[in-house]
Amino acid sequence: NAGVTQTPKFQVLKTGQSMTLQCAQDMNHEYMSWYRQDPGMGLRLIHYSVGAGITDQGEVPNGYNVSRSTTEDFPLRLLSAAPSQTSVYFCASRTPGQANYGYTFGSGTRLTVV
Amino acid sequence: RKEVEQDPGPFNVPEGATVAFNCTYSNSASQSFFWYRQDCRKEPKLLMSVYSSGNEDGRFTAQLNRASQYISLLIRDSKLSDSATYLCVVYNFNKFYFGSGTKLNVKP
């Protein structure tokens, strides 16, 4: 099992560019989430999904879109990149009803917007 | 007010020391609690869940105090490999809330 796979690992964007961060999991987890991690801020929830075709906003959704067409994939789209979106992005997944097992995280995407 | 608050540290301790971290949470209805470990430039990984009665996993002991709304992590006989950032995580209503982490440096 690969677990949660994120691509790319690193990315530099110019202000105003758009891009998609990819996330795929092979554990048949229904729940998937995107977080961003900034120094001193902890991980903040951007968007999450409780199953294919269902998404919802988290704490900091502005500037990001998501879709969940399959159980395996949960891409995060930056519509028009801004320097404030410079961050480390983590995708995570888990099985519903097993909250005590927490999340499995991908290895992260380090994004710099210049 | 943040959902979860932690002392950022760093805690600098010698090998073999015992060290404890606390974290407070704001929502009294929170359902589940965790400690995650995050190494530098790596993803967070689940260290242990925290149960109401307290639980132990080797050198690590976690405690929950619902009345005061805090959880704690005790590490005994610290190893160099314990150096990391420890994230306190609280779960309620389908969402996980992460603290900003406490940095631990274990020195030889």
PDB file of N, CA and C in Angstrom, chain A residues 19-104:
ATOM      1  N   MET A  19      -3.072  26.232 -10.368  1.00  0.00           N
ATOM      2  CA  MET A  19      -2.510  24.891 -10.424  1.00  0.00           C
ATOM      3  C   MET A  19      -3.358  23.950  -9.579  1.00  0.00           C
ATOM      4  N   THR A  20      -3.125  22.665  -9.761  1.00  0.00           N
ATOM      5  CA  THR A  20      -3.830  21.635  -9.000  1.00  0.00           C
ATOM      6  C   THR A  20      -2.831  20.794  -8.242  1.00  0.00           C
ATOM      7  N   LEU A  21      -3.048  20.677  -6.936  1.00  0.00           N
ATOM      8  CA  LEU A  21      -2.282  19.759  -6.104  1.00  0.00           C
ATOM      9  C   LEU A  21      -3.028  18.429  -6.101  1.00  0.00           C
ATOM     10  N   GLN A  22      -2.294  17.364  -6.395  1.00  0.00           N
ATOM     11  CA  GLN A  22      -2.927  16.052  -6.502  1.00  0.00           C
ATOM     12  C   GLN A  22      -2.802  15.285  -5.191  1.00  0.00           C
ATOM     13  N   CYS A  23      -3.851  14.525  -4.877  1.00  0.00           N
ATOM     14  CA  CYS A  23      -3.845  13.649  -3.715  1.00  0.00           C
ATOM     15  C   CYS A  23      -4.571  12.368  -4.072  1.00  0.00           C
ATOM     16  N   ALA A  24      -3.953  11.239  -3.795  1.00  0.00           N
ATOM     17  CA  ALA A  24      -4.574   9.947  -4.048  1.00  0.00           C
ATOM     18  C   ALA A  24      -4.287   9.020  -2.883  1.00  0.00           C
ATOM     19  N   GLN A  25      -5.301   8.226  -2.516  1.00  0.00           N
ATOM     20  CA  GLN A  25      -5.101   7.230  -1.452  1.00  0.00           C
ATOM     21  C   GLN A  25      -5.613   5.880  -1.935  1.00  0.00           C
ATOM     22  N   ASP A  26      -4.945   4.824  -1.474  1.00  0.00           N
ATOM     23  CA  ASP A  26      -5.294   3.472  -1.910  1.00  0.00           C
ATOM     24  C   ASP A  26      -5.786   2.615  -0.754  1.00  0.00           C
ATOM     25  N   MET A  27      -6.316   3.262   0.280  1.00  0.00           N
ATOM     26  CA  MET A  27      -6.768   2.541   1.465  1.00  0.00           C
ATOM     27  C   MET A  27      -8.292   2.454   1.525  1.00  0.00           C
ATOM     28  N   ASN A  28      -8.953   2.900   0.460  1.00  0.00           N
ATOM     29  CA  ASN A  28     -10.411   2.893   0.396  1.00  0.00           C
ATOM     30  C   ASN A  28     -11.044   3.722   1.524  1.00  0.00           C
ATOM     31  N   HIS A  29     -10.349   4.798   1.902  1.00  0.00           N
ATOM     32  CA  HIS A  29     -10.871   5.682   2.940  1.00  0.00           C
ATOM     33  C   HIS A  29     -11.927   6.602   2.357  1.00  0.00           C
ATOM     34  N   GLU A  30     -13.023   6.737   3.059  1.00  0.00           N
ATOM     35  CA  GLU A  30     -14.082   7.629   2.574  1.00  0.00           C
ATOM     36  C   GLU A  30     -13.790   9.088   2.868  1.00  0.00           C
ATOM     37  N   TYR A  31     -13.165   9.357   4.013  1.00  0.00           N
ATOM     38  CA  TYR A  31     -12.945  10.737   4.413  1.00  0.00           C
ATOM     39  C   TYR A  31     -11.575  11.207   3.935  1.00  0.00           C
ATOM     40  N   MET A  32     -11.554  12.382   3.306  1.00  0.00           N
ATOM     41  CA  MET A  32     -10.299  12.995   2.893  1.00  0.00           C
ATOM     42  C   MET A  32     -10.350  14.491   3.186  1.00  0.00           C
ATOM     43  N   SER A  33      -9.192  15.052   3.477  1.00  0.00           N
ATOM     44  CA  SER A  33      -9.111  16.470   3.842  1.00  0.00           C
ATOM     45  C   SER A  33      -7.849  17.087   3.291  1.00  0.00           C
ATOM     46  N   TRP A  34      -7.898  18.393   3.120  1.00  0.00           N
ATOM     47  CA  TRP A  34      -6.715  19.183   2.788  1.00  0.00           C
ATOM     48  C   TRP A  34      -6.460  20.167   3.924  1.00  0.00           C
ATOM     49  N   TYR A  35      -5.195  20.221   4.352  1.00  0.00           N
ATOM     50  CA  TYR A  35      -4.755  21.159   5.363  1.00  0.00           C
ATOM     51  C   TYR A  35      -3.601  21.983   4.809  1.00  0.00           C
ATOM     52  N   ARG A  36      -3.447  23.172   5.365  1.00  0.00           N
ATOM     53  CA  ARG A  36      -2.227  23.937   5.132  1.00  0.00           C
ATOM     54  C   ARG A  36      -1.554  24.182   6.474  1.00  0.00           C
ATOM     55  N   GLN A  37      -0.231  24.192   6.445  1.00  0.00           N
ATOM     56  CA  GLN A  37       0.528  24.379   7.677  1.00  0.00           C
ATOM     57  C   GLN A  37       1.460  25.566   7.505  1.00  0.00           C
ATOM     58  N   ASP A  38       1.289  26.542   8.361  1.00  0.00           N
ATOM     59  CA  ASP A  38       2.120  27.733   8.366  1.00  0.00           C
ATOM     60  C   ASP A  38       2.795  27.852   9.723  1.00  0.00           C
ATOM     61  N   PRO A  39       3.981  28.452   9.773  1.00  0.00           N
ATOM     62  CA  PRO A  39       4.712  28.559  11.049  1.00  0.00           C
ATOM     63  C   PRO A  39       3.855  29.213  12.128  1.00  0.00           C
ATOM     64  N   GLY A  40       3.793  28.571  13.299  1.00  0.00           N
ATOM     65  CA  GLY A  40       3.067  29.128  14.435  1.00  0.00           C
ATOM     66  C   GLY A  40       1.560  29.041  14.343  1.00  0.00           C
ATOM     67  N   MET A  41       1.035  28.481  13.258  1.00  0.00           N
ATOM     68  CA  MET A  41      -0.420  28.455  13.059  1.00  0.00           C
ATOM     69  C   MET A  41      -1.015  27.074  13.211  1.00  0.00           C
ATOM     70  N   GLY A  42      -0.206  26.054  13.223  1.00  0.00           N
ATOM     71  CA  GLY A  42      -0.768  24.711  13.223  1.00  0.00           C
ATOM     72  C   GLY A  42      -1.371  24.377  11.875  1.00  0.00           C
ATOM     73  N   LEU A  43      -1.943  23.211  11.763  1.00  0.00           N
ATOM     74  CA  LEU A  43      -2.611  22.813  10.524  1.00  0.00           C
ATOM     75  C   LEU A  43      -4.022  23.384  10.502  1.00  0.00           C
ATOM     76  N   ARG A  44      -4.364  23.983   9.383  1.00  0.00           N
ATOM     77  CA  ARG A  44      -5.702  24.553   9.245  1.00  0.00           C
ATOM     78  C   ARG A  44      -6.426  23.862   8.097  1.00  0.00           C
ATOM     79  N   LEU A  45      -7.683  23.518   8.339  1.00  0.00           N
ATOM     80  CA  LEU A  45      -8.468  22.763   7.377  1.00  0.00           C
ATOM     81  C   LEU A  45      -8.949  23.676   6.248  1.00  0.00           C
ATOM     82  N   ILE A  46      -8.691  23.246   5.009  1.00  0.00           N
ATOM     83  CA  ILE A  46      -9.093  24.033   3.845  1.00  0.00           C
ATOM     84  C   ILE A  46     -10.445  23.532   3.328  1.00  0.00           C
ATOM     85  N   HIS A  47     -10.479  22.278   2.909  1.00  0.00           N
ATOM     86  CA  HIS A  47     -11.700  21.624   2.451  1.00  0.00           C
ATOM     87  C   HIS A  47     -11.645  20.165   2.890  1.00  0.00           C
ATOM     88  N   TYR A  48     -12.822  19.556   2.965  1.00  0.00           N
ATOM     89  CA  TYR A  48     -12.844  18.145   3.279  1.00  0.00           C
ATOM     90  C   TYR A  48     -13.976  17.452   2.522  1.00  0.00           C
ATOM     91  N   SER A  49     -13.908  16.124   2.513  1.00  0.00           N
ATOM     92  CA  SER A  49     -14.900  15.331   1.793  1.00  0.00           C
ATOM     93  C   SER A  49     -15.207  14.076   2.601  1.00  0.00           C
ATOM     94  N   VAL A  50     -16.483  13.755   2.716  1.00  0.00           N
ATOM     95  CA  VAL A  50     -16.879  12.551   3.453  1.00  0.00           C
ATOM     96  C   VAL A  50     -17.239  11.414   2.507  1.00  0.00           C
ATOM     97  N   GLY A  51     -17.031  11.617   1.223  1.00  0.00           N
ATOM     98  CA  GLY A  51     -17.287  10.557   0.262  1.00  0.00           C
ATOM     99  C   GLY A  51     -17.309  11.123  -1.140  1.00  0.00           C
ATOM    100  N   ALA A  52     -17.269  10.245  -2.118  1.00  0.00           N
ATOM    101  CA  ALA A  52     -17.285  10.682  -3.519  1.00  0.00           C
ATOM    102  C   ALA A  52     -18.521  11.535  -3.781  1.00  0.00           C
ATOM    103  N   GLY A  53     -18.286  12.674  -4.421  1.00  0.00           N
ATOM    104  CA  GLY A  53     -19.370  13.587  -4.764  1.00  0.00           C
ATOM    105  C   GLY A  53     -19.776  14.544  -3.673  1.00  0.00           C
ATOM    106  N   ILE A  54     -19.123  14.451  -2.489  1.00  0.00           N
ATOM    107  CA  ILE A  54     -19.499  15.297  -1.350  1.00  0.00           C
ATOM    108  C   ILE A  54     -18.268  16.050  -0.859  1.00  0.00           C
ATOM    109  N   THR A  55     -18.336  17.373  -0.878  1.00  0.00           N
ATOM    110  CA  THR A  55     -17.254  18.180  -0.331  1.00  0.00           C
ATOM    111  C   THR A  55     -17.835  19.295   0.523  1.00  0.00           C
ATOM    112  N   ASP A  56     -17.006  19.832   1.386  1.00  0.00           N
ATOM    113  CA  ASP A  56     -17.448  20.938   2.241  1.00  0.00           C
ATOM    114  C   ASP A  56     -16.248  21.797   2.602  1.00  0.00           C
ATOM    115  N   GLN A  57     -16.546  23.012   3.027  1.00  0.00           N
ATOM    116  CA  GLN A  57     -15.494  23.968   3.359  1.00  0.00           C
ATOM    117  C   GLN A  57     -15.006  23.759   4.778  1.00  0.00           C
ATOM    118  N   GLY A  58     -13.716  24.043   4.937  1.00  0.00           N
ATOM    119  CA  GLY A  58     -13.144  24.019   6.260  1.00  0.00           C
ATOM    120  C   GLY A  58     -12.982  25.426   6.795  1.00  0.00           C
ATOM    121  N   GLU A  59     -11.884  25.620   7.497  1.00  0.00           N
ATOM    122  CA  GLU A  59     -11.625  26.879   8.189  1.00  0.00           C
ATOM    123  C   GLU A  59     -11.142  27.986   7.250  1.00  0.00           C
ATOM    124  N   VAL A  60     -10.349  27.621   6.236  1.00  0.00           N
ATOM    125  CA  VAL A  60      -9.728  28.608   5.346  1.00  0.00           C
ATOM    126  C   VAL A  60      -9.923  28.240   3.880  1.00  0.00           C
ATOM    127  N   PRO A  61     -11.152  28.244   3.363  1.00  0.00           N
ATOM    128  CA  PRO A  61     -11.413  27.741   2.012  1.00  0.00           C
ATOM    129  C   PRO A  61     -11.179  28.740   0.874  1.00  0.00           C
ATOM    130  N   ASN A  62     -11.090  30.030   1.211  1.00  0.00           N
ATOM    131  CA  ASN A  62     -11.047  31.038   0.143  1.00  0.00           C
ATOM    132  C   ASN A  62      -9.812  30.900  -0.724  1.00  0.00           C
ATOM    133  N   GLY A  63     -10.047  30.898  -2.039  1.00  0.00           N
ATOM    134  CA  GLY A  63      -8.948  30.793  -2.999  1.00  0.00           C
ATOM    135  C   GLY A  63      -8.670  29.373  -3.444  1.00  0.00           C
ATOM    136  N   TYR A  64      -9.436  28.423  -2.902  1.00  0.00           N
ATOM    137  CA  TYR A  64      -9.226  27.010  -3.213  1.00  0.00           C
ATOM    138  C   TYR A  64     -10.545  26.351  -3.622  1.00  0.00           C
ATOM    139  N   ASN A  65     -10.427  25.410  -4.567  1.00  0.00           N
ATOM    140  CA  ASN A  65     -11.576  24.567  -4.924  1.00  0.00           C
ATOM    141  C   ASN A  65     -11.181  23.108  -4.821  1.00  0.00           C
ATOM    142  N   VAL A  66     -12.163  22.265  -4.552  1.00  0.00           N
ATOM    143  CA  VAL A  66     -11.926  20.827  -4.540  1.00  0.00           C
ATOM    144  C   VAL A  66     -13.063  20.126  -5.262  1.00  0.00           C
ATOM    145  N   SER A  67     -12.806  18.890  -5.640  1.00  0.00           N
ATOM    146  CA  SER A  67     -13.833  18.008  -6.167  1.00  0.00           C
ATOM    147  C   SER A  67     -13.482  16.596  -5.731  1.00  0.00           C
ATOM    148  N   ARG A  68     -14.465  15.721  -5.714  1.00  0.00           N
ATOM    149  CA  ARG A  68     -14.222  14.328  -5.309  1.00  0.00           C
ATOM    150  C   ARG A  68     -15.057  13.427  -6.214  1.00  0.00           C
ATOM    151  N   SER A  69     -14.496  13.140  -7.373  1.00  0.00           N
ATOM    152  CA  SER A  69     -15.234  12.321  -8.332  1.00  0.00           C
ATOM    153  C   SER A  69     -15.058  10.827  -8.059  1.00  0.00           C
ATOM    154  N   THR A  70     -13.992  10.456  -7.376  1.00  0.00           N
ATOM    155  CA  THR A  70     -13.756   9.059  -7.011  1.00  0.00           C
ATOM    156  C   THR A  70     -13.375   8.983  -5.538  1.00  0.00           C
ATOM    157  N   THR A  71     -13.481   7.802  -4.952  1.00  0.00           N
ATOM    158  CA  THR A  71     -13.045   7.630  -3.563  1.00  0.00           C
ATOM    159  C   THR A  71     -11.557   7.889  -3.414  1.00  0.00           C
ATOM    160  N   GLU A  72     -10.781   7.542  -4.449  1.00  0.00           N
ATOM    161  CA  GLU A  72      -9.321   7.572  -4.332  1.00  0.00           C
ATOM    162  C   GLU A  72      -8.716   8.970  -4.422  1.00  0.00           C
ATOM    163  N   ASP A  73      -9.319   9.862  -5.205  1.00  0.00           N
ATOM    164  CA  ASP A  73      -8.661  11.118  -5.548  1.00  0.00           C
ATOM    165  C   ASP A  73      -9.373  12.333  -4.965  1.00  0.00           C
ATOM    166  N   PHE A  74      -8.566  13.294  -4.540  1.00  0.00           N
ATOM    167  CA  PHE A  74      -9.133  14.515  -3.943  1.00  0.00           C
ATOM    168  C   PHE A  74      -8.206  15.683  -4.293  1.00  0.00           C
ATOM    169  N   PRO A  75      -8.281  16.196  -5.507  1.00  0.00           N
ATOM    170  CA  PRO A  75      -7.385  17.280  -5.924  1.00  0.00           C
ATOM    171  C   PRO A  75      -7.797  18.625  -5.331  1.00  0.00           C
ATOM    172  N   LEU A  76      -6.787  19.453  -5.088  1.00  0.00           N
ATOM    173  CA  LEU A  76      -6.996  20.810  -4.568  1.00  0.00           C
ATOM    174  C   LEU A  76      -6.540  21.799  -5.631  1.00  0.00           C
ATOM    175  N   ARG A  77      -7.439  22.675  -6.026  1.00  0.00           N
ATOM    176  CA  ARG A  77      -7.123  23.661  -7.077  1.00  0.00           C
ATOM    177  C   ARG A  77      -6.950  25.048  -6.494  1.00  0.00           C
ATOM    178  N   LEU A  78      -5.829  25.667  -6.847  1.00  0.00           N
ATOM    179  CA  LEU A  78      -5.608  27.067  -6.534  1.00  0.00           C
ATOM    180  C   LEU A  78      -6.027  27.864  -7.760  1.00  0.00           C
ATOM    181  N   LEU A  79      -6.974  28.757  -7.572  1.00  0.00           N
ATOM    182  CA  LEU A  79      -7.597  29.415  -8.712  1.00  0.00           C
ATOM    183  C   LEU A  79      -6.722  30.532  -9.281  1.00  0.00           C
ATOM    184  N   SER A  80      -6.159  31.333  -8.409  1.00  0.00           N
ATOM    185  CA  SER A  80      -5.295  32.452  -8.812  1.00  0.00           C
ATOM    186  C   SER A  80      -4.329  32.670  -7.654  1.00  0.00           C
ATOM    187  N   ALA A  81      -3.148  32.085  -7.777  1.00  0.00           N
ATOM    188  CA  ALA A  81      -2.236  32.014  -6.643  1.00  0.00           C
ATOM    189  C   ALA A  81      -1.848  33.395  -6.122  1.00  0.00           C
ATOM    190  N   ALA A  82      -1.760  33.481  -4.798  1.00  0.00           N
ATOM    191  CA  ALA A  82      -1.350  34.707  -4.122  1.00  0.00           C
ATOM    192  C   ALA A  82      -0.214  34.372  -3.154  1.00  0.00           C
ATOM    193  N   PRO A  83       0.677  35.335  -2.864  1.00  0.00           N
ATOM    194  CA  PRO A  83       1.770  35.066  -1.922  1.00  0.00           C
ATOM    195  C   PRO A  83       1.285  34.526  -0.575  1.00  0.00           C
ATOM    196  N   SER A  84       0.073  34.906  -0.156  1.00  0.00           N
ATOM    197  CA  SER A  84      -0.466  34.417   1.117  1.00  0.00           C
ATOM    198  C   SER A  84      -0.746  32.916   1.089  1.00  0.00           C
ATOM    199  N   GLN A  85      -0.709  32.321  -0.094  1.00  0.00           N
ATOM    200  CA  GLN A  85      -0.929  30.883  -0.200  1.00  0.00           C
ATOM    201  C   GLN A  85       0.377  30.088  -0.154  1.00  0.00           C
ATOM    202  N   THR A  86       1.479  30.786   0.018  1.00  0.00           N
ATOM    203  CA  THR A  86       2.752  30.107   0.276  1.00  0.00           C
ATOM    204  C   THR A  86       2.622  29.335   1.584  1.00  0.00           C
ATOM    205  N   SER A  87       2.819  28.016   1.504  1.00  0.00           N
ATOM    206  CA  SER A  87       2.563  27.178   2.661  1.00  0.00           C
ATOM    207  C   SER A  87       2.986  25.750   2.343  1.00  0.00           C
ATOM    208  N   VAL A  88       2.843  24.885   3.341  1.00  0.00           N
ATOM    209  CA  VAL A  88       2.971  23.453   3.130  1.00  0.00           C
ATOM    210  C   VAL A  88       1.568  22.866   3.180  1.00  0.00           C
ATOM    211  N   TYR A  89       1.216  22.117   2.150  1.00  0.00           N
ATOM    212  CA  TYR A  89      -0.131  21.560   2.045  1.00  0.00           C
ATOM    213  C   TYR A  89      -0.076  20.053   2.287  1.00  0.00           C
ATOM    214  N   PHE A  90      -0.955  19.605   3.172  1.00  0.00           N
ATOM    215  CA  PHE A  90      -1.057  18.180   3.474  1.00  0.00           C
ATOM    216  C   PHE A  90      -2.446  17.674   3.133  1.00  0.00           C
ATOM    217  N   CYS A  91      -2.471  16.527   2.481  1.00  0.00           N
ATOM    218  CA  CYS A  91      -3.707  15.798   2.249  1.00  0.00           C
ATOM    219  C   CYS A  91      -3.746  14.660   3.262  1.00  0.00           C
ATOM    220  N   ALA A  92      -4.938  14.340   3.742  1.00  0.00           N
ATOM    221  CA  ALA A  92      -5.066  13.288   4.748  1.00  0.00           C
ATOM    222  C   ALA A  92      -6.344  12.501   4.492  1.00  0.00           C
ATOM    223  N   SER A  93      -6.340  11.245   4.937  1.00  0.00           N
ATOM    224  CA  SER A  93      -7.542  10.426   4.767  1.00  0.00           C
ATOM    225  C   SER A  93      -7.752   9.545   5.989  1.00  0.00           C
ATOM    226  N   ARG A  94      -8.985   9.110   6.159  1.00  0.00           N
ATOM    227  CA  ARG A  94      -9.299   8.174   7.245  1.00  0.00           C
ATOM    228  C   ARG A  94     -10.610   7.467   6.932  1.00  0.00           C
ATOM    229  N   THR A  95     -10.875   6.438   7.716  1.00  0.00           N
ATOM    230  CA  THR A  95     -12.120   5.692   7.594  1.00  0.00           C
ATOM    231  C   THR A  95     -13.150   6.277   8.549  1.00  0.00           C
ATOM    232  N   PRO A  96     -14.374   6.478   8.119  1.00  0.00           N
ATOM    233  CA  PRO A  96     -15.383   6.982   9.037  1.00  0.00           C
ATOM    234  C   PRO A  96     -15.652   5.972  10.137  1.00  0.00           C
ATOM    235  N   GLY A  97     -16.006   6.485  11.287  1.00  0.00           N
ATOM    236  CA  GLY A  97     -16.315   5.593  12.408  1.00  0.00           C
ATOM    237  C   GLY A  97     -15.071   5.116  13.123  1.00  0.00           C
ATOM    238  N   GLN A  98     -13.907   5.518  12.644  1.00  0.00           N
ATOM    239  CA  GLN A  98     -12.673   5.148  13.329  1.00  0.00           C
ATOM    240  C   GLN A  98     -11.913   6.414  13.693  1.00  0.00           C
ATOM    241  N   ALA A  99     -12.636   7.361  14.276  1.00  0.00           N
ATOM    242  CA  ALA A  99     -12.000   8.628  14.626  1.00  0.00           C
ATOM    243  C   ALA A  99     -10.840   8.418  15.581  1.00  0.00           C
ATOM    244  N   ASN A 100     -10.882   7.353  16.366  1.00  0.00           N
ATOM    245  CA  ASN A 100      -9.794   7.115  17.303  1.00  0.00           C
ATOM    246  C   ASN A 100      -8.490   6.721  16.626  1.00  0.00           C
ATOM    247  N   TYR A 101      -8.546   6.443  15.336  1.00  0.00           N
ATOM    248  CA  TYR A 101      -7.323   6.133  14.625  1.00  0.00           C
ATOM    249  C   TYR A 101      -6.736   7.361  13.942  1.00  0.00           C
ATOM    250  N   GLY A 102      -7.432   8.466  13.974  1.00  0.00           N
ATOM    251  CA  GLY A 102      -6.888   9.690  13.409  1.00  0.00           C
ATOM    252  C   GLY A 102      -6.716   9.599  11.905  1.00  0.00           C
ATOM    253  N   TYR A 103      -5.935  10.499  11.388  1.00  0.00           N
ATOM    254  CA  TYR A 103      -5.701  10.617   9.957  1.00  0.00           C
ATOM    255  C   TYR A 103      -4.369  10.002   9.547  1.00  0.00           C
ATOM    256  N   THR A 104      -4.328   9.541   8.283  1.00  0.00           N
ATOM    257  CA  THR A 104      -3.067   9.225   7.619  1.00  0.00           C
ATOM    258  C   THR A 104      -2.770  10.379   6.669  1.00  0.00           C
TER     259      THR A 104
END
